[in-house]
XYZ file of C-alpha atoms in Angstrom:
348
model
C 6.489 -34.026 43.094
C 3.859 -34.710 40.784
C 0.489 -33.236 40.895
C -2.997 -33.864 39.191
C -5.213 -30.914 38.510
C -8.531 -31.302 36.560
C -7.163 -34.983 35.536
C -3.824 -33.940 34.104
C -0.696 -34.426 35.522
C 2.216 -32.089 36.099
C 5.005 -31.238 38.145
C 4.615 -28.761 41.269
C 7.035 -26.020 40.726
C 5.700 -23.995 43.465
C 8.902 -24.034 45.766
C 11.445 -24.077 43.360
C 13.453 -20.776 43.188
C 15.594 -21.881 39.914
C 14.621 -21.429 36.227
C 13.907 -23.760 33.214
C 15.265 -23.204 29.866
C 12.601 -23.296 26.985
C 13.222 -24.376 23.408
C 15.155 -21.344 21.397
C 15.498 -20.334 17.882
C 14.862 -17.896 15.166
C 11.439 -17.037 13.588
C 12.582 -18.960 10.704
C 12.980 -22.127 13.033
C 9.962 -22.100 14.240
C 7.874 -25.557 14.162
C 6.372 -26.086 10.718
C 3.470 -28.039 12.244
C 2.543 -26.041 15.523
C 0.294 -27.176 18.086
C -1.659 -25.024 20.479
C 0.138 -24.381 23.508
C 3.299 -24.320 22.614
C 5.963 -22.289 23.807
C 9.296 -21.284 22.619
C 11.939 -18.352 23.004
C 12.509 -16.270 19.753
C 16.100 -15.213 19.431
C 15.152 -13.031 17.012
C 12.605 -10.628 18.710
C 14.211 -11.519 22.285
C 10.524 -12.361 23.561
C 9.130 -15.609 24.730
C 6.089 -16.600 22.258
C 2.745 -18.967 22.488
C 0.976 -20.603 19.631
C -2.328 -19.884 20.108
C -3.919 -22.034 17.295
C -3.471 -19.171 14.586
C -0.213 -17.757 15.133
C 2.639 -17.012 17.175
C 1.803 -14.535 20.111
C 4.764 -12.765 21.488
C 3.039 -11.358 24.889
C -0.394 -11.473 26.355
C -0.114 -7.878 27.628
C 0.520 -6.265 24.327
C -0.642 -2.798 24.161
C -0.525 -0.059 21.546
C -2.289 3.329 19.907
C -2.585 5.377 17.162
C -4.536 6.368 14.207
C -8.140 5.473 14.182
C -8.435 2.290 16.338
C -11.202 -0.310 15.597
C -11.499 -4.197 16.424
C -12.485 -6.619 13.588
C -13.142 -10.267 13.006
C -11.809 -11.493 9.830
C -11.828 -15.424 8.930
C -13.007 -16.153 12.570
C -9.891 -14.348 13.909
C -10.182 -10.980 15.856
C -7.803 -8.115 15.296
C -7.038 -4.543 16.243
C -6.712 -2.334 13.685
C -5.134 1.027 13.532
C -5.900 3.162 10.457
C -3.761 6.188 9.339
C -5.429 8.733 6.875
C -2.710 11.512 8.223
C 0.666 11.395 9.614
C 0.908 10.416 13.070
C 2.761 7.899 15.805
C 2.031 4.472 16.175
C 2.762 4.141 20.126
C 3.633 0.475 21.442
C 3.100 0.713 25.486
C 3.786 -2.523 26.592
C 5.105 -6.332 24.948
C 5.814 -6.879 21.434
C 3.838 -8.576 18.717
C 3.821 -9.297 14.649
C 1.687 -7.046 12.993
C 0.570 -6.754 9.477
C 0.381 -3.386 7.453
C -0.446 -2.085 4.406
C 1.196 1.122 3.440
C 0.221 3.086 0.350
C 2.084 6.324 -1.049
C 0.444 9.014 -2.374
C -0.457 9.221 -6.102
C 1.152 11.372 -8.953
C -0.518 13.887 -10.793
C -1.722 13.683 -14.420
C -0.184 15.888 -16.967
C -1.481 18.691 -18.783
C -1.635 17.956 -22.529
C -0.572 14.817 -20.780
C -0.702 11.203 -19.538
C -2.423 10.052 -16.125
C -0.575 9.770 -13.015
C 1.016 6.763 -11.388
C -0.344 5.147 -8.150
C 1.709 5.683 -5.250
C 3.664 2.414 -4.061
C 1.446 -0.632 -2.598
C 3.335 -2.496 0.056
C 1.442 -5.266 1.885
C 2.156 -8.035 4.834
C -1.381 -9.919 4.914
C -1.083 -13.335 4.419
C -2.731 -14.436 1.028
C -2.875 -10.996 -0.603
C 0.103 -9.152 -2.935
C 2.127 -5.661 -2.818
C 2.393 -4.250 -5.841
C 4.010 -5.308 -9.262
C 2.749 -8.714 -8.852
C 4.757 -9.622 -5.678
C 3.695 -11.934 -2.884
C 2.760 -10.470 0.364
C 5.792 -9.215 2.502
C 6.812 -10.836 5.988
C 5.186 -9.216 9.193
C 7.021 -6.905 11.182
C 7.831 -7.455 14.863
C 7.142 -3.970 17.279
C 8.198 -3.702 20.432
C 8.032 -0.582 23.026
C 8.771 2.482 21.333
C 7.177 5.343 19.452
C 6.971 4.686 15.387
C 6.684 7.599 13.055
C 3.848 6.824 10.905
C 3.931 9.209 7.338
C 0.623 9.454 4.863
C 2.017 10.559 1.878
C 0.233 13.473 -0.128
C -0.703 13.196 -3.807
C 1.047 15.063 -6.520
C -0.399 18.208 -7.797
C -1.673 17.831 -11.480
C 0.010 19.914 -14.623
C -0.773 23.262 -15.245
C -1.101 25.428 -18.942
C 2.484 26.865 -17.381
C 3.914 23.536 -15.799
C 2.413 20.943 -17.594
C 4.000 17.639 -16.182
C 2.073 16.313 -13.282
C 3.830 16.109 -10.066
C 4.987 12.754 -8.120
C 3.351 12.031 -4.881
C 5.030 11.769 -1.825
C 6.342 8.559 -0.024
C 4.322 6.562 2.452
C 6.340 4.959 5.546
C 5.737 3.051 9.059
C 8.817 1.637 10.786
C 11.123 0.021 7.960
C 8.699 -0.078 5.171
C 8.922 2.974 2.834
C 6.554 3.069 -0.245
C 7.441 5.252 -2.843
C 5.259 8.043 -4.508
C 3.632 7.495 -7.645
C 5.204 8.794 -10.747
C 3.772 12.122 -12.420
C 2.884 12.090 -15.698
C 4.483 13.441 -19.084
C 3.221 16.338 -20.747
C 3.585 17.974 -24.340
C 6.710 19.666 -22.711
C 8.063 17.445 -19.826
C 8.836 13.733 -19.235
C 6.926 11.581 -17.096
C 8.901 10.713 -13.773
C 9.043 7.424 -12.396
C 7.789 6.217 -8.799
C 5.750 3.577 -6.814
C 3.969 3.118 -10.279
C 4.725 5.266 -13.455
C 3.374 8.285 -14.864
C 1.553 7.866 -18.366
C 3.264 9.206 -21.741
C 2.184 11.697 -23.488
C 1.685 11.905 -27.464
C 5.396 13.033 -28.136
C 7.082 11.517 -24.763
C 7.587 8.317 -23.075
C 5.901 6.816 -19.987
C 8.025 6.119 -17.026
C 8.659 2.756 -14.842
C 7.487 1.814 -11.384
C 9.076 0.458 -8.683
C 9.823 -3.270 -8.027
C 7.349 -4.806 -5.616
C 5.171 -1.787 -5.458
C 3.981 -0.655 -8.702
C 3.419 -0.841 -12.314
C 4.930 1.510 -14.983
C 2.804 3.832 -17.314
C 1.046 3.449 -20.671
C 2.609 5.060 -24.165
C 0.874 7.839 -25.431
C 0.725 8.247 -29.604
C 0.183 10.633 -32.377
C -1.680 9.215 -35.098
C -2.118 10.969 -38.399
C 0.831 13.453 -37.288
C -1.270 15.856 -35.473
C -3.763 13.699 -33.262
C -2.432 13.751 -29.896
C -3.330 10.888 -27.236
C -1.744 10.103 -24.161
C -1.071 7.023 -21.894
C -2.502 6.075 -18.623
C -0.667 6.213 -15.576
C 0.256 2.955 -13.852
C -1.263 0.944 -11.079
C -0.295 -1.443 -8.336
C -1.788 -4.016 -9.892
C -1.360 -3.547 -14.008
C 0.429 -1.408 -16.567
C -1.329 1.915 -17.677
C -3.000 1.577 -20.985
C -1.512 2.367 -24.161
C -3.233 5.003 -26.381
C -4.996 4.251 -29.812
C -3.028 4.484 -32.736
C -6.298 5.559 -34.382
C -7.239 9.420 -35.412
C -10.421 9.061 -33.909
C -9.431 6.753 -31.054
C -8.765 6.767 -27.177
C -6.138 7.629 -24.761
C -4.757 4.726 -22.588
C -6.698 4.057 -19.209
C -5.208 3.847 -15.697
C -3.611 0.526 -14.768
C -5.653 -1.702 -12.100
C -5.078 -1.366 -8.355
C -4.956 -4.172 -5.609
C -7.462 -5.070 -3.221
C -6.631 -5.839 0.676
C -8.934 -7.117 3.323
C -6.586 -5.705 6.334
C -9.831 -3.645 7.735
C -12.023 -6.658 7.634
C -13.533 -6.188 4.414
C -12.327 -5.591 0.853
C -11.069 -2.591 -0.527
C -9.598 -1.517 -4.048
C -6.833 1.056 -3.983
C -3.693 2.609 -5.662
C -5.295 2.815 -9.535
C -3.432 4.824 -12.224
C -5.136 7.880 -13.871
C -6.486 8.050 -17.190
C -4.671 10.042 -20.313
C -6.379 13.085 -21.526
C -7.435 13.914 -25.187
C -7.673 17.670 -27.072
C -10.870 19.266 -27.834
C -11.919 19.119 -31.234
C -9.792 21.063 -33.403
C -8.792 20.909 -37.323
C -6.748 18.103 -36.379
C -8.653 15.943 -33.743
C -12.295 14.646 -33.563
C -14.299 12.298 -31.813
C -11.666 11.260 -29.149
C -11.993 9.670 -26.061
C -10.085 10.165 -22.809
C -8.754 7.559 -20.929
C -10.816 5.887 -17.799
C -9.113 6.027 -14.274
C -7.924 2.309 -13.252
C -9.731 0.466 -10.565
C -8.826 1.694 -6.750
C -9.497 5.108 -7.432
C -7.716 6.194 -9.997
C -9.079 9.775 -11.858
C -10.393 9.980 -15.141
C -8.830 12.130 -18.108
C -10.402 14.943 -19.597
C -11.461 16.512 -22.943
C -9.490 19.849 -23.996
C -8.949 22.778 -21.156
C -11.170 20.945 -18.960
C -9.981 19.708 -15.459
C -9.150 16.208 -15.414
C -10.383 14.027 -12.619
C -8.497 13.691 -9.143
C -7.304 10.349 -7.684
C -9.506 9.265 -4.811
C -8.099 10.562 -1.386
C -6.410 7.761 0.776
C -5.943 5.338 -1.679
C -2.737 6.704 -3.377
C -4.629 6.707 -6.755
C -3.121 8.828 -9.861
C -4.763 11.839 -11.599
C -6.321 12.126 -14.769
C -4.424 13.848 -17.535
C -5.977 17.050 -19.463
C -5.856 17.966 -23.336
C -5.940 21.299 -24.698
C -8.725 23.874 -26.546
C -9.419 23.628 -29.744
C -7.192 26.039 -31.108
C -4.198 24.395 -29.601
C -3.473 26.940 -27.446
C -4.428 26.335 -23.770
C -4.051 23.134 -21.806
C -6.418 22.001 -19.023
C -5.445 20.887 -15.754
C -4.405 17.867 -14.916
C -6.033 15.972 -11.996
C -4.189 15.746 -8.449
C -3.178 12.251 -7.201
C -5.077 10.948 -4.245
C -3.247 10.905 -1.040
C -2.083 7.558 0.434
C -2.837 5.318 3.738
C -1.067 3.644 6.098
C -3.265 0.599 8.132
C -1.656 -1.763 10.774
C -3.244 -4.788 12.507
C -2.458 -7.673 14.645
C -4.350 -10.622 16.689
C -5.942 -9.756 19.871
């Protein structure tokens, strides 16, 4: 029987005990030009979804908890945000929903006699943003009732006089998404290690590579004039680490730049590489400049046996490299990599 409510005619189904079959299909088969109020059954997720004018909403009763919880408005859309600065759990207690994420691993440590550390891997699914290494944002994840482990990777230790290579950062992870820890920097007696982004090279050793879709390679070191020791910068999420100069009174490479995300409602840049270190003035070296840290928290390189700057915590940035003293005997301490971060958000 047809009924009219507020001027809209529909079908009275109050006495019908059967069921109706909704249109169904995969996420990829959603209508190309959806209209507010469209409803369908998603065969990928196993849930009914409704288009609310901005996105397909899986369940009006979705609830979740974990991390530091905030609510924001971004471009007129309301979101709930869960920020993890240390490892924990993301608990979905009812419903199912598509979520956006930013997963940044711990940054690599800078070397002693060496280069800057590489930034941690950077993976992002926020629409219109990018993952590391020049890759577009990844697909959103659909989560349902479950407890998801969240791992926030720590930064790698910087090199020392007795253990010169910078250490790689630790991986960060959420659900099926894992970001690789940043590569540790090369030092005079140890190669750089690959990671989310690569560690910078030392004067005698090459840099390392980043991971596709997560970060960039480190920069090259050099030895102009035979006994002038300059190092490369660590790779960043956005750009490769800088190469050192090919002149005696030169500059070590700067860290590669990071990437910005507005997943928390304001733009924050993370995952910059560390700058390379330079030796203190000696009979062979004069007037050299250490590399600067890349945008997004990369640590600056140091002169001589000083301690280089560490990457900023919860940015996944690389630590700066150190040099050695004027007697060519004692190395400085490389900066530690910055810890990573995991951020999850969804529409409310």
